[in-house]
Amino acid sequence: MLDDGCYCRTLGCTYILNEYCMVEEFFWKNNIHLRKFRNCFVFRKPQKVTFSDASNFACGAITYFNGGEHVCHKMWTQDERGRSSTWRELSEIEFSLMSCLPILRMSHVKWYTDTQATAKIVEVGSMKLELHTLALNIFKICYEHSIHLEMEWVPRDCNTRADFISK
C-alpha cells in the first residue's frame, strides 16, 4: 500500500519508490478494473496490417486495409532528432496510431517494425521512464479505441516501403 505517493510499506518494511515505479503503480491502480480479460488461445486473423519506420529526420507508416492503404509521415523537430532511435520508433508508432484512428478503431492490427527493441517494449514496457511512458501511451490509445495490437519484428529488407516513407 502506498503512503503519500512515494513510499511502499510491505510486511513492516518501508521502501522509497522511484518515479518509474510511481507511474506504473498509478497506471495500474487507476486502470486494472477496466481491463477485459480474454482467452489467450483464440486465434484471430488481423484485419489491418501496418509497416512503420523512423529515421533520423522523419518517420512514416503504411496501413493496409480492405484493399486500400493509408500513409502517414512526420518530420522530426530538432529536439526529436536528438533522441534515441528507440524513442523515435516508439513515438512513430504513437503518431501513426493517432493518424490512423478512424481506420484502426475496433480492429485487430498486425504491426511490423524493423527494430526488435521497439516490438518488445510495446509488448512489455521498458525500465527507461521515457520509453515506458510511450509504451503506456500506445497501450492507452489501443485500449480506449478497442485496437488489438500485435507487434512483430521484421528484417529491414522486408520493411522497404515504410523505410522509404520515413526518409
PDB file of N, CA and C in Angstrom, residues 54-59 74-89 91-92 94-95 134:
ATOM      1  N   ALA A  54      11.231   4.659 -38.507  1.00  0.00           N
ATOM      2  CA  ALA A  54      11.649   6.007 -38.121  1.00  0.00           C
ATOM      3  C   ALA A  54      13.124   6.171 -38.471  1.00  0.00           C
ATOM      4  N   SER A  55      13.445   7.272 -39.134  1.00  0.00           N
ATOM      5  CA  SER A  55      14.831   7.576 -39.460  1.00  0.00           C
ATOM      6  C   SER A  55      15.298   8.719 -38.559  1.00  0.00           C
ATOM      7  N   ASN A  56      16.481   9.251 -38.843  1.00  0.00           N
ATOM      8  CA  ASN A  56      16.997  10.376 -38.062  1.00  0.00           C
ATOM      9  C   ASN A  56      16.229  11.666 -38.307  1.00  0.00           C
ATOM     10  N   PHE A  57      15.544  11.779 -39.450  1.00  0.00           N
ATOM     11  CA  PHE A  57      14.911  13.033 -39.835  1.00  0.00           C
ATOM     12  C   PHE A  57      13.392  12.990 -39.869  1.00  0.00           C
ATOM     13  N   ALA A  58      12.816  11.775 -39.995  1.00  0.00           N
ATOM     14  CA  ALA A  58      11.364  11.680 -40.147  1.00  0.00           C
ATOM     15  C   ALA A  58      10.899  10.281 -39.770  1.00  0.00           C
ATOM     16  N   CYS A  59       9.582  10.105 -39.791  1.00  0.00           N
ATOM     17  CA  CYS A  59       9.013   8.784 -39.560  1.00  0.00           C
ATOM     18  C   CYS A  59       7.830   8.592 -40.486  1.00  0.00           C
ATOM     19  N   LYS A  74       5.791  12.122 -40.851  1.00  0.00           N
ATOM     20  CA  LYS A  74       6.044  13.257 -39.963  1.00  0.00           C
ATOM     21  C   LYS A  74       7.541  13.542 -39.948  1.00  0.00           C
ATOM     22  N   MET A  75       7.904  14.819 -40.056  1.00  0.00           N
ATOM     23  CA  MET A  75       9.297  15.242 -39.916  1.00  0.00           C
ATOM     24  C   MET A  75       9.575  15.467 -38.426  1.00  0.00           C
ATOM     25  N   TRP A  76      10.758  15.053 -37.971  1.00  0.00           N
ATOM     26  CA  TRP A  76      11.128  15.262 -36.575  1.00  0.00           C
ATOM     27  C   TRP A  76      11.570  16.699 -36.353  1.00  0.00           C
ATOM     28  N   THR A  77      11.298  17.215 -35.160  1.00  0.00           N
ATOM     29  CA  THR A  77      11.838  18.507 -34.761  1.00  0.00           C
ATOM     30  C   THR A  77      13.310  18.317 -34.409  1.00  0.00           C
ATOM     31  N   GLN A  78      14.024  19.395 -34.227  1.00  0.00           N
ATOM     32  CA  GLN A  78      15.440  19.300 -33.855  1.00  0.00           C
ATOM     33  C   GLN A  78      15.603  18.532 -32.541  1.00  0.00           C
ATOM     34  N   ASP A  79      14.722  18.796 -31.573  1.00  0.00           N
ATOM     35  CA  ASP A  79      14.770  18.096 -30.288  1.00  0.00           C
ATOM     36  C   ASP A  79      14.533  16.592 -30.474  1.00  0.00           C
ATOM     37  N   GLU A  80      13.545  16.233 -31.284  1.00  0.00           N
ATOM     38  CA  GLU A  80      13.224  14.814 -31.507  1.00  0.00           C
ATOM     39  C   GLU A  80      14.353  14.096 -32.233  1.00  0.00           C
ATOM     40  N   ARG A  81      15.042  14.788 -33.116  1.00  0.00           N
ATOM     41  CA  ARG A  81      16.183  14.190 -33.826  1.00  0.00           C
ATOM     42  C   ARG A  81      17.301  13.783 -32.861  1.00  0.00           C
ATOM     43  N   GLY A  82      17.409  14.516 -31.762  1.00  0.00           N
ATOM     44  CA  GLY A  82      18.454  14.237 -30.790  1.00  0.00           C
ATOM     45  C   GLY A  82      18.129  13.090 -29.835  1.00  0.00           C
ATOM     46  N   ARG A  83      16.931  12.575 -29.890  1.00  0.00           N
ATOM     47  CA  ARG A  83      16.525  11.476 -29.013  1.00  0.00           C
ATOM     48  C   ARG A  83      17.035  10.146 -29.556  1.00  0.00           C
ATOM     49  N   SER A  84      16.911   9.108 -28.758  1.00  0.00           N
ATOM     50  CA  SER A  84      17.390   7.780 -29.167  1.00  0.00           C
ATOM     51  C   SER A  84      16.544   7.224 -30.308  1.00  0.00           C
ATOM     52  N   SER A  85      17.118   6.310 -31.057  1.00  0.00           N
ATOM     53  CA  SER A  85      16.385   5.695 -32.164  1.00  0.00           C
ATOM     54  C   SER A  85      15.187   4.902 -31.637  1.00  0.00           C
ATOM     55  N   THR A  86      15.309   4.293 -30.466  1.00  0.00           N
ATOM     56  CA  THR A  86      14.184   3.562 -29.879  1.00  0.00           C
ATOM     57  C   THR A  86      13.063   4.529 -29.516  1.00  0.00           C
ATOM     58  N   TRP A  87      13.403   5.684 -28.958  1.00  0.00           N
ATOM     59  CA  TRP A  87      12.386   6.687 -28.657  1.00  0.00           C
ATOM     60  C   TRP A  87      11.664   7.105 -29.937  1.00  0.00           C
ATOM     61  N   ARG A  88      12.423   7.344 -31.016  1.00  0.00           N
ATOM     62  CA  ARG A  88      11.809   7.764 -32.281  1.00  0.00           C
ATOM     63  C   ARG A  88      10.895   6.679 -32.843  1.00  0.00           C
ATOM     64  N   GLU A  89      11.300   5.415 -32.737  1.00  0.00           N
ATOM     65  CA  GLU A  89      10.460   4.310 -33.239  1.00  0.00           C
ATOM     66  C   GLU A  89       9.152   4.224 -32.438  1.00  0.00           C
ATOM     67  N   SER A  91       7.746   6.651 -30.651  1.00  0.00           N
ATOM     68  CA  SER A  91       6.989   7.865 -30.916  1.00  0.00           C
ATOM     69  C   SER A  91       6.297   7.769 -32.271  1.00  0.00           C
ATOM     70  N   GLU A  92       6.947   7.130 -33.223  1.00  0.00           N
ATOM     71  CA  GLU A  92       6.360   6.932 -34.551  1.00  0.00           C
ATOM     72  C   GLU A  92       5.124   6.049 -34.471  1.00  0.00           C
ATOM     73  N   GLU A  94       3.157   5.678 -31.853  1.00  0.00           N
ATOM     74  CA  GLU A  94       2.119   6.500 -31.218  1.00  0.00           C
ATOM     75  C   GLU A  94       1.513   7.478 -32.234  1.00  0.00           C
ATOM     76  N   PHE A  95       2.351   8.160 -32.998  1.00  0.00           N
ATOM     77  CA  PHE A  95       1.882   9.106 -34.006  1.00  0.00           C
ATOM     78  C   PHE A  95       1.029   8.409 -35.071  1.00  0.00           C
ATOM     79  N   LEU A 134       5.980   6.157 -23.341  1.00  0.00           N
ATOM     80  CA  LEU A 134       5.484   5.999 -24.713  1.00  0.00           C
ATOM     81  C   LEU A 134       4.739   4.671 -24.877  1.00  0.00           C
TER      82      LEU A 134
END
